[in-house]
């Protein structure tokens, strides 16, 4: 009965969404079959009923909240399945329990995702019927598999969660695989709708559908699929780590602290592991945008949005700094790590230098007098750090530095015993030195070649860094096989400030997601579908960065308020069952003696009366 009640709300939300999508599909099919001149209609917009809030801002906030929850719901099953599989193969119950703890966050989050998705659908139908009608005329037939997959995802999710420990482990793992496959397929379909708006394809000059597959497989569809898949894992890991930090700060026993310290570490490890290759996926996405339209690419990376990327650089630089700080604090709980602490100052210097380069703008906001003194909008010295050659070099060195922090953390309590230990470490050092040399050389070389050549240099830089990370990891695995352990990791012996670093990482991830969502939509400027369907609404202008930052900040605040509710509801499952307060003991016979009796005592005052007085 308890499980039935828990299931009823999510299934109601899912059913509600399915009903909305059915109506949506039906209307879309009707519109697609009619000869209505879709692109000639100049109207098709409705104002938001609350004064002071525009329709665009309302849909902006709802869409961003939906995407954040969707990212979390798609990411957690992925790494929960991997952790469960590790537990199954090693027989270590801790991994199984950790995977279950991560999965507990999904039940409530799934309901939030479905509800926000329904709200987004209704909002588009009511406030943007013109855009909705056009998108339905293109993608109506993709809604049917979307609905089916969504229904299957709900079945697999709740079977996976409520079937934990109650079925054959192999069957349970299979459910986890099916859950991830359906979730990923849903994301791929939704990405087709999204990317079509930026890089439309599969249509004729009038905007009519020619090829559905062509519309789906547009320029940026696969790059954003990969980019989102990685970003979702990074985001989901950071939220799960924040949950571990939240539980750590409220832990009452050393055992609880040790467990949630470990949970926070695993979540952060997942987040940062996914963050490292994320810039490479971003390069691919940016390159495809340029390949579709150089004008769109220049709008994305130049002009007003170039300052947005400076904000992004500051955020991501902070992410790397906080992630490294957490690792360095974590080394303090590992016996034997003392020998590596002397390297932290060099790692910090490298991160700081890369951070400064990455956050240096190409052109400066300056007064007329300052511009005259500089000889233009570019600083005579620092201006050279504002171009892509410098920034690509900085981010690649930043990634390598963070990887070295991980490497030192991993080997903190290990001493290699293999005969070729010295040669192995020398080989690792040589790989790092050669790759850093290649990255720096290509970065400097980029200043002396044309822009088309310079953009292409990012590829060998990325491949060099990936080669270093893969080859050094392989050597490290064999190097520390059967290593001497200097002492076990003392889980729970972590300062509270490390937990606040995890909160900071989660919030920064969410803020960065919101910022990138804004630029991805904003680069279309006054187009709903770039070059095809013009935005003729009163909101057809690019908002200022300050306004956009305020909207994103409010959205992030609402998201974490919802996440706090998710944490609280999830935490209820671990609490003891409620027990009614015992009744006040009956008054004894002496207290009930009649007035006038010599041994009579005054009646006891009820507890609530004493408290009131």
mmCIF file of C-alpha atoms in Angstrom, residues 195-532:
data_model
loop_
_atom_site.group_PDB
_atom_site.id
_atom_site.type_symbol
_atom_site.label_atom_id
_atom_site.label_comp_id
_atom_site.label_asym_id
_atom_site.label_seq_id
_atom_site.Cartn_x
_atom_site.Cartn_y
_atom_site.Cartn_z
ATOM 1 C CA UNK A 195 18.731 21.868 -32.798
ATOM 2 C CA UNK A 196 16.374 22.253 -35.758
ATOM 3 C CA UNK A 197 15.591 25.754 -34.484
ATOM 4 C CA UNK A 198 19.272 26.733 -34.729
ATOM 5 C CA UNK A 199 20.408 24.791 -37.786
ATOM 6 C CA UNK A 200 17.269 23.857 -39.745
ATOM 7 C CA UNK A 201 17.483 21.183 -42.448
ATOM 8 C CA UNK A 202 15.191 18.829 -44.349
ATOM 9 C CA UNK A 203 12.893 21.670 -45.519
ATOM 10 C CA UNK A 204 12.414 23.632 -48.737
ATOM 11 C CA UNK A 205 12.826 27.405 -49.171
ATOM 12 C CA UNK A 206 9.266 28.032 -47.967
ATOM 13 C CA UNK A 207 9.922 26.088 -44.771
ATOM 14 C CA UNK A 208 7.837 23.037 -45.709
ATOM 15 C CA UNK A 209 9.016 19.611 -44.652
ATOM 16 C CA UNK A 210 10.882 17.652 -47.304
ATOM 17 C CA UNK A 211 12.651 15.006 -45.221
ATOM 18 C CA UNK A 212 11.892 14.207 -41.584
ATOM 19 C CA UNK A 213 15.231 12.425 -41.144
ATOM 20 C CA UNK A 214 16.954 15.434 -42.706
ATOM 21 C CA UNK A 215 15.242 17.701 -40.157
ATOM 22 C CA UNK A 216 16.316 15.420 -37.307
ATOM 23 C CA UNK A 217 19.860 14.847 -38.509
ATOM 24 C CA UNK A 218 20.690 18.534 -38.873
ATOM 25 C CA UNK A 219 24.181 20.025 -38.415
ATOM 26 C CA UNK A 220 24.160 20.268 -34.645
ATOM 27 C CA UNK A 221 21.970 17.292 -33.689
ATOM 28 C CA UNK A 222 24.695 14.719 -33.007
ATOM 29 C CA UNK A 223 27.211 17.210 -31.517
ATOM 30 C CA UNK A 224 24.632 18.400 -29.014
ATOM 31 C CA UNK A 225 23.564 14.819 -28.246
ATOM 32 C CA UNK A 226 27.134 14.019 -27.233
ATOM 33 C CA UNK A 227 27.649 17.352 -25.499
ATOM 34 C CA UNK A 228 24.471 16.933 -23.456
ATOM 35 C CA UNK A 229 25.185 13.327 -22.599
ATOM 36 C CA UNK A 230 28.525 14.307 -21.081
ATOM 37 C CA UNK A 231 27.206 17.512 -19.508
ATOM 38 C CA UNK A 232 24.272 15.670 -17.930
ATOM 39 C CA UNK A 233 26.646 13.223 -16.246
ATOM 40 C CA UNK A 234 28.771 16.107 -14.946
ATOM 41 C CA UNK A 235 25.695 17.969 -13.699
ATOM 42 C CA UNK A 236 24.066 14.874 -12.171
ATOM 43 C CA UNK A 237 27.296 13.928 -10.422
ATOM 44 C CA UNK A 238 27.600 17.392 -8.907
ATOM 45 C CA UNK A 239 24.011 17.326 -7.580
ATOM 46 C CA UNK A 240 24.543 13.837 -6.130
ATOM 47 C CA UNK A 241 27.773 15.072 -4.508
ATOM 48 C CA UNK A 242 25.849 18.020 -3.041
ATOM 49 C CA UNK A 243 23.364 15.529 -1.569
ATOM 50 C CA UNK A 244 26.290 13.661 0.013
ATOM 51 C CA UNK A 245 27.581 16.967 1.441
ATOM 52 C CA UNK A 246 24.117 17.823 2.778
ATOM 53 C CA UNK A 247 23.864 14.466 4.541
ATOM 54 C CA UNK A 248 27.477 14.717 5.785
ATOM 55 C CA UNK A 249 26.813 18.034 7.510
ATOM 56 C CA UNK A 250 23.756 16.562 9.227
ATOM 57 C CA UNK A 251 25.372 13.228 10.159
ATOM 58 C CA UNK A 252 25.269 12.278 13.842
ATOM 59 C CA UNK A 253 27.655 9.343 13.874
ATOM 60 C CA UNK A 254 31.148 8.697 12.527
ATOM 61 C CA UNK A 255 29.756 5.869 10.385
ATOM 62 C CA UNK A 256 27.254 8.217 8.735
ATOM 63 C CA UNK A 257 29.978 10.800 8.116
ATOM 64 C CA UNK A 258 32.227 8.175 6.547
ATOM 65 C CA UNK A 259 29.422 6.957 4.263
ATOM 66 C CA UNK A 260 28.362 10.393 3.065
ATOM 67 C CA UNK A 261 31.953 11.569 2.717
ATOM 68 C CA UNK A 262 32.467 8.648 0.353
ATOM 69 C CA UNK A 263 29.233 9.452 -1.471
ATOM 70 C CA UNK A 264 30.282 13.073 -1.943
ATOM 71 C CA UNK A 265 33.673 11.993 -3.235
ATOM 72 C CA UNK A 266 32.166 9.548 -5.752
ATOM 73 C CA UNK A 267 29.659 12.146 -6.979
ATOM 74 C CA UNK A 268 32.387 14.738 -7.391
ATOM 75 C CA UNK A 269 34.669 12.227 -9.107
ATOM 76 C CA UNK A 270 31.907 11.501 -11.640
ATOM 77 C CA UNK A 271 31.245 15.211 -12.174
ATOM 78 C CA UNK A 272 34.868 16.169 -12.763
ATOM 79 C CA UNK A 273 35.606 13.076 -14.871
ATOM 80 C CA UNK A 274 32.803 14.169 -17.193
ATOM 81 C CA UNK A 275 33.856 17.815 -17.047
ATOM 82 C CA UNK A 276 37.337 17.067 -18.427
ATOM 83 C CA UNK A 277 36.216 15.936 -21.933
ATOM 84 C CA UNK A 278 33.290 18.400 -22.041
ATOM 85 C CA UNK A 279 35.251 21.274 -23.669
ATOM 86 C CA UNK A 280 36.203 18.911 -26.506
ATOM 87 C CA UNK A 281 32.522 18.194 -27.196
ATOM 88 C CA UNK A 282 31.955 21.953 -27.080
ATOM 89 C CA UNK A 283 34.607 22.457 -29.780
ATOM 90 C CA UNK A 284 32.799 20.004 -32.028
ATOM 91 C CA UNK A 285 29.473 21.757 -31.469
ATOM 92 C CA UNK A 286 30.974 25.175 -32.207
ATOM 93 C CA UNK A 287 32.653 23.862 -35.328
ATOM 94 C CA UNK A 288 29.370 22.491 -36.694
ATOM 95 C CA UNK A 289 27.658 25.827 -36.048
ATOM 96 C CA UNK A 290 30.359 27.555 -38.095
ATOM 97 C CA UNK A 291 30.011 24.881 -40.805
ATOM 98 C CA UNK A 292 26.257 25.568 -41.039
ATOM 99 C CA UNK A 293 26.579 29.348 -41.093
ATOM 100 C CA UNK A 294 29.623 31.529 -40.492
ATOM 101 C CA UNK A 295 27.273 34.406 -39.661
ATOM 102 C CA UNK A 296 25.666 32.341 -36.914
ATOM 103 C CA UNK A 297 29.104 31.306 -35.665
ATOM 104 C CA UNK A 298 30.368 34.879 -35.548
ATOM 105 C CA UNK A 299 27.184 35.934 -33.715
ATOM 106 C CA UNK A 300 27.856 33.159 -31.212
ATOM 107 C CA UNK A 301 31.507 33.924 -30.514
ATOM 108 C CA UNK A 302 31.708 37.623 -31.318
ATOM 109 C CA UNK A 303 29.874 40.808 -30.478
ATOM 110 C CA UNK A 304 27.711 40.854 -27.363
ATOM 111 C CA UNK A 305 27.961 37.129 -26.752
ATOM 112 C CA UNK A 306 31.766 37.271 -26.591
ATOM 113 C CA UNK A 307 31.375 38.840 -23.133
ATOM 114 C CA UNK A 308 29.081 36.023 -22.158
ATOM 115 C CA UNK A 309 31.920 33.602 -22.857
ATOM 116 C CA UNK A 310 34.107 35.614 -20.518
ATOM 117 C CA UNK A 311 31.515 34.987 -17.793
ATOM 118 C CA UNK A 312 31.496 31.329 -18.778
ATOM 119 C CA UNK A 313 35.298 31.242 -18.528
ATOM 120 C CA UNK A 314 35.116 32.677 -15.001
ATOM 121 C CA UNK A 315 32.515 30.072 -14.000
ATOM 122 C CA UNK A 316 34.374 27.110 -15.462
ATOM 123 C CA UNK A 317 37.648 28.386 -14.057
ATOM 124 C CA UNK A 318 35.982 28.438 -10.638
ATOM 125 C CA UNK A 319 34.710 24.906 -11.233
ATOM 126 C CA UNK A 320 38.223 23.633 -11.870
ATOM 127 C CA UNK A 321 39.579 25.574 -8.898
ATOM 128 C CA UNK A 322 36.914 24.196 -6.522
ATOM 129 C CA UNK A 323 37.324 20.649 -7.839
ATOM 130 C CA UNK A 324 41.073 20.755 -7.302
ATOM 131 C CA UNK A 325 40.619 22.323 -3.860
ATOM 132 C CA UNK A 326 38.316 19.468 -2.850
ATOM 133 C CA UNK A 327 40.877 16.910 -4.025
ATOM 134 C CA UNK A 328 43.704 18.618 -2.155
ATOM 135 C CA UNK A 329 41.612 18.684 1.042
ATOM 136 C CA UNK A 330 40.748 15.028 0.464
ATOM 137 C CA UNK A 331 44.432 14.108 0.411
ATOM 138 C CA UNK A 332 44.650 15.117 4.079
ATOM 139 C CA UNK A 333 42.607 12.051 5.073
ATOM 140 C CA UNK A 334 44.968 9.684 3.252
ATOM 141 C CA UNK A 335 48.055 8.406 5.110
ATOM 142 C CA UNK A 336 51.113 8.788 2.900
ATOM 143 C CA UNK A 337 49.845 11.776 0.949
ATOM 144 C CA UNK A 338 52.317 14.077 2.715
ATOM 145 C CA UNK A 339 54.965 13.370 0.060
ATOM 146 C CA UNK A 340 52.740 14.894 -2.647
ATOM 147 C CA UNK A 341 51.577 18.020 -0.827
ATOM 148 C CA UNK A 342 54.651 19.970 -1.916
ATOM 149 C CA UNK A 343 53.339 19.832 -5.498
ATOM 150 C CA UNK A 344 50.031 21.537 -4.652
ATOM 151 C CA UNK A 345 51.503 25.058 -4.826
ATOM 152 C CA UNK A 346 52.727 24.414 -8.374
ATOM 153 C CA UNK A 347 49.349 23.024 -9.405
ATOM 154 C CA UNK A 348 47.641 26.068 -7.890
ATOM 155 C CA UNK A 349 50.004 28.394 -9.778
ATOM 156 C CA UNK A 350 49.232 26.598 -13.059
ATOM 157 C CA UNK A 351 45.467 26.770 -12.489
ATOM 158 C CA UNK A 352 45.637 30.444 -11.541
ATOM 159 C CA UNK A 353 47.678 31.355 -14.626
ATOM 160 C CA UNK A 354 45.324 29.433 -16.938
ATOM 161 C CA UNK A 355 42.298 30.973 -15.217
ATOM 162 C CA UNK A 356 43.651 34.488 -15.793
ATOM 163 C CA UNK A 357 44.389 33.840 -19.460
ATOM 164 C CA UNK A 358 40.997 32.240 -20.071
ATOM 165 C CA UNK A 359 39.118 35.111 -18.431
ATOM 166 C CA UNK A 360 41.016 37.889 -20.241
ATOM 167 C CA UNK A 361 38.741 39.601 -22.802
ATOM 168 C CA UNK A 362 39.986 40.484 -26.257
ATOM 169 C CA UNK A 363 38.449 43.959 -26.185
ATOM 170 C CA UNK A 364 37.957 46.037 -23.069
ATOM 171 C CA UNK A 365 35.112 48.218 -21.896
ATOM 172 C CA UNK A 366 36.943 51.515 -21.576
ATOM 173 C CA UNK A 367 36.330 55.249 -21.562
ATOM 174 C CA UNK A 368 37.336 57.334 -24.550
ATOM 175 C CA UNK A 369 40.407 58.563 -22.697
ATOM 176 C CA UNK A 370 41.436 55.030 -21.705
ATOM 177 C CA UNK A 371 40.920 53.818 -25.276
ATOM 178 C CA UNK A 372 43.148 56.633 -26.572
ATOM 179 C CA UNK A 373 45.879 55.701 -24.120
ATOM 180 C CA UNK A 374 45.690 52.040 -25.164
ATOM 181 C CA UNK A 375 45.547 52.938 -28.853
ATOM 182 C CA UNK A 376 42.168 51.224 -29.327
ATOM 183 C CA UNK A 377 39.799 48.814 -27.602
ATOM 184 C CA UNK A 378 42.546 46.192 -27.247
ATOM 185 C CA UNK A 379 45.116 46.347 -24.473
ATOM 186 C CA UNK A 380 48.622 46.552 -26.020
ATOM 187 C CA UNK A 381 49.937 43.676 -23.864
ATOM 188 C CA UNK A 382 47.004 41.716 -22.434
ATOM 189 C CA UNK A 383 45.060 41.892 -25.699
ATOM 190 C CA UNK A 384 47.081 38.973 -27.080
ATOM 191 C CA UNK A 385 45.621 36.747 -24.345
ATOM 192 C CA UNK A 386 42.069 37.438 -25.505
ATOM 193 C CA UNK A 387 42.186 35.422 -28.732
ATOM 194 C CA UNK A 388 41.281 31.752 -29.191
ATOM 195 C CA UNK A 389 44.887 30.560 -29.506
ATOM 196 C CA UNK A 390 45.624 31.648 -25.944
ATOM 197 C CA UNK A 391 42.315 30.412 -24.566
ATOM 198 C CA UNK A 392 42.555 26.974 -26.191
ATOM 199 C CA UNK A 393 46.046 26.601 -24.782
ATOM 200 C CA UNK A 394 44.934 27.688 -21.304
ATOM 201 C CA UNK A 395 41.977 25.334 -21.098
ATOM 202 C CA UNK A 396 44.029 22.363 -22.268
ATOM 203 C CA UNK A 397 46.722 23.044 -19.650
ATOM 204 C CA UNK A 398 43.951 23.501 -17.069
ATOM 205 C CA UNK A 399 42.535 20.080 -17.909
ATOM 206 C CA UNK A 400 45.974 18.473 -17.679
ATOM 207 C CA UNK A 401 46.612 20.133 -14.302
ATOM 208 C CA UNK A 402 43.332 18.825 -12.889
ATOM 209 C CA UNK A 403 44.164 15.389 -14.231
ATOM 210 C CA UNK A 404 47.492 15.510 -12.370
ATOM 211 C CA UNK A 405 45.612 16.375 -9.148
ATOM 212 C CA UNK A 406 43.469 13.277 -9.670
ATOM 213 C CA UNK A 407 46.586 11.233 -10.315
ATOM 214 C CA UNK A 408 48.268 12.385 -7.087
ATOM 215 C CA UNK A 409 45.078 11.759 -5.095
ATOM 216 C CA UNK A 410 44.776 8.258 -6.548
ATOM 217 C CA UNK A 411 48.320 7.240 -5.590
ATOM 218 C CA UNK A 412 48.423 9.040 -2.218
ATOM 219 C CA UNK A 413 48.431 5.867 -0.106
ATOM 220 C CA UNK A 414 50.189 3.634 -2.615
ATOM 221 C CA UNK A 415 53.807 2.760 -3.231
ATOM 222 C CA UNK A 416 54.628 1.001 -6.473
ATOM 223 C CA UNK A 417 56.322 -2.385 -6.065
ATOM 224 C CA UNK A 418 56.837 -3.365 -9.693
ATOM 225 C CA UNK A 419 60.422 -3.613 -10.913
ATOM 226 C CA UNK A 420 59.892 -1.024 -13.641
ATOM 227 C CA UNK A 421 58.367 1.609 -11.305
ATOM 228 C CA UNK A 422 61.059 4.234 -11.937
ATOM 229 C CA UNK A 423 60.888 3.773 -15.709
ATOM 230 C CA UNK A 424 57.087 3.960 -15.609
ATOM 231 C CA UNK A 425 57.069 7.242 -13.690
ATOM 232 C CA UNK A 426 59.709 8.654 -16.038
ATOM 233 C CA UNK A 427 57.561 7.681 -19.026
ATOM 234 C CA UNK A 428 54.524 9.401 -17.471
ATOM 235 C CA UNK A 429 56.538 12.569 -16.847
ATOM 236 C CA UNK A 430 57.908 12.496 -20.413
ATOM 237 C CA UNK A 431 54.375 12.153 -21.858
ATOM 238 C CA UNK A 432 53.178 15.153 -19.848
ATOM 239 C CA UNK A 433 56.211 17.238 -20.872
ATOM 240 C CA UNK A 434 55.865 16.416 -24.569
ATOM 241 C CA UNK A 435 52.105 17.056 -24.624
ATOM 242 C CA UNK A 436 52.445 20.386 -22.787
ATOM 243 C CA UNK A 437 55.138 21.351 -25.309
ATOM 244 C CA UNK A 438 52.826 20.455 -28.234
ATOM 245 C CA UNK A 439 49.873 22.361 -26.764
ATOM 246 C CA UNK A 440 51.948 25.496 -26.091
ATOM 247 C CA UNK A 441 53.704 25.344 -29.490
ATOM 248 C CA UNK A 442 50.389 25.079 -31.383
ATOM 249 C CA UNK A 443 48.959 27.900 -29.268
ATOM 250 C CA UNK A 444 51.863 30.219 -30.184
ATOM 251 C CA UNK A 445 51.843 29.052 -33.817
ATOM 252 C CA UNK A 446 48.182 30.062 -34.041
ATOM 253 C CA UNK A 447 49.188 33.736 -33.857
ATOM 254 C CA UNK A 448 51.073 33.501 -37.164
ATOM 255 C CA UNK A 449 48.514 31.756 -39.392
ATOM 256 C CA UNK A 450 45.129 32.577 -40.881
ATOM 257 C CA UNK A 451 41.916 32.165 -38.897
ATOM 258 C CA UNK A 452 40.832 29.041 -40.823
ATOM 259 C CA UNK A 453 44.132 27.323 -40.002
ATOM 260 C CA UNK A 454 44.072 28.572 -36.412
ATOM 261 C CA UNK A 455 40.632 27.054 -35.759
ATOM 262 C CA UNK A 456 41.897 23.697 -37.055
ATOM 263 C CA UNK A 457 44.840 23.718 -34.611
ATOM 264 C CA UNK A 458 42.467 23.039 -31.719
ATOM 265 C CA UNK A 459 42.032 19.470 -32.983
ATOM 266 C CA UNK A 460 45.664 18.322 -32.485
ATOM 267 C CA UNK A 461 45.709 20.163 -29.148
ATOM 268 C CA UNK A 462 42.665 18.226 -27.967
ATOM 269 C CA UNK A 463 43.957 14.901 -29.319
ATOM 270 C CA UNK A 464 47.307 15.445 -27.585
ATOM 271 C CA UNK A 465 45.640 16.035 -24.220
ATOM 272 C CA UNK A 466 43.367 13.018 -24.666
ATOM 273 C CA UNK A 467 46.392 10.889 -25.569
ATOM 274 C CA UNK A 468 48.188 12.018 -22.398
ATOM 275 C CA UNK A 469 45.189 11.265 -20.172
ATOM 276 C CA UNK A 470 44.588 7.813 -21.639
ATOM 277 C CA UNK A 471 48.213 6.659 -21.886
ATOM 278 C CA UNK A 472 49.197 7.936 -18.412
ATOM 279 C CA UNK A 473 46.121 6.279 -16.872
ATOM 280 C CA UNK A 474 46.966 2.935 -18.482
ATOM 281 C CA UNK A 475 50.555 3.125 -17.212
ATOM 282 C CA UNK A 476 49.294 4.127 -13.755
ATOM 283 C CA UNK A 477 46.937 1.158 -13.504
ATOM 284 C CA UNK A 478 49.758 -1.340 -14.163
ATOM 285 C CA UNK A 479 52.266 0.700 -12.171
ATOM 286 C CA UNK A 480 50.253 0.478 -8.943
ATOM 287 C CA UNK A 481 48.975 -3.058 -9.361
ATOM 288 C CA UNK A 482 49.799 -4.966 -6.163
ATOM 289 C CA UNK A 483 51.127 -1.707 -4.688
ATOM 290 C CA UNK A 484 52.043 -1.384 -1.031
ATOM 291 C CA UNK A 485 49.264 0.421 0.851
ATOM 292 C CA UNK A 486 50.538 2.937 3.407
ATOM 293 C CA UNK A 487 47.170 3.138 5.159
ATOM 294 C CA UNK A 488 43.421 3.071 4.528
ATOM 295 C CA UNK A 489 41.561 6.222 3.507
ATOM 296 C CA UNK A 490 40.008 7.719 6.644
ATOM 297 C CA UNK A 491 36.534 8.442 5.294
ATOM 298 C CA UNK A 492 34.672 11.019 7.336
ATOM 299 C CA UNK A 493 37.862 12.857 8.363
ATOM 300 C CA UNK A 494 37.022 15.701 6.041
ATOM 301 C CA UNK A 495 36.599 19.352 7.057
ATOM 302 C CA UNK A 496 33.187 20.952 6.589
ATOM 303 C CA UNK A 497 34.612 23.479 4.145
ATOM 304 C CA UNK A 498 35.143 20.622 1.694
ATOM 305 C CA UNK A 499 31.371 20.021 1.726
ATOM 306 C CA UNK A 500 30.729 23.686 0.933
ATOM 307 C CA UNK A 501 33.089 23.283 -2.032
ATOM 308 C CA UNK A 502 30.736 20.545 -3.299
ATOM 309 C CA UNK A 503 27.737 22.898 -2.938
ATOM 310 C CA UNK A 504 29.688 25.548 -4.820
ATOM 311 C CA UNK A 505 30.477 23.126 -7.657
ATOM 312 C CA UNK A 506 26.814 22.083 -8.014
ATOM 313 C CA UNK A 507 25.558 25.686 -8.079
ATOM 314 C CA UNK A 508 28.246 26.720 -10.562
ATOM 315 C CA UNK A 509 27.343 23.815 -12.840
ATOM 316 C CA UNK A 510 23.674 24.869 -12.786
ATOM 317 C CA UNK A 511 24.528 28.507 -13.455
ATOM 318 C CA UNK A 512 26.794 27.554 -16.361
ATOM 319 C CA UNK A 513 24.056 25.376 -17.838
ATOM 320 C CA UNK A 514 21.619 28.266 -17.669
ATOM 321 C CA UNK A 515 24.113 30.612 -19.281
ATOM 322 C CA UNK A 516 24.876 28.241 -22.153
ATOM 323 C CA UNK A 517 21.171 27.618 -22.680
ATOM 324 C CA UNK A 518 20.684 31.352 -23.064
ATOM 325 C CA UNK A 519 23.460 31.785 -25.626
ATOM 326 C CA UNK A 520 22.288 28.749 -27.610
ATOM 327 C CA UNK A 521 18.836 30.305 -28.004
ATOM 328 C CA UNK A 522 20.023 33.919 -28.090
ATOM 329 C CA UNK A 523 22.328 33.468 -31.081
ATOM 330 C CA UNK A 524 19.224 33.072 -33.268
ATOM 331 C CA UNK A 525 18.442 36.708 -32.379
ATOM 332 C CA UNK A 526 15.036 37.572 -33.957
ATOM 333 C CA UNK A 527 14.387 34.097 -35.352
ATOM 334 C CA UNK A 528 12.396 31.251 -33.839
ATOM 335 C CA UNK A 529 13.832 28.945 -36.505
ATOM 336 C CA UNK A 530 16.980 30.508 -37.894
ATOM 337 C CA UNK A 531 16.401 31.918 -41.376
ATOM 338 C CA UNK A 532 12.965 30.270 -41.665
#
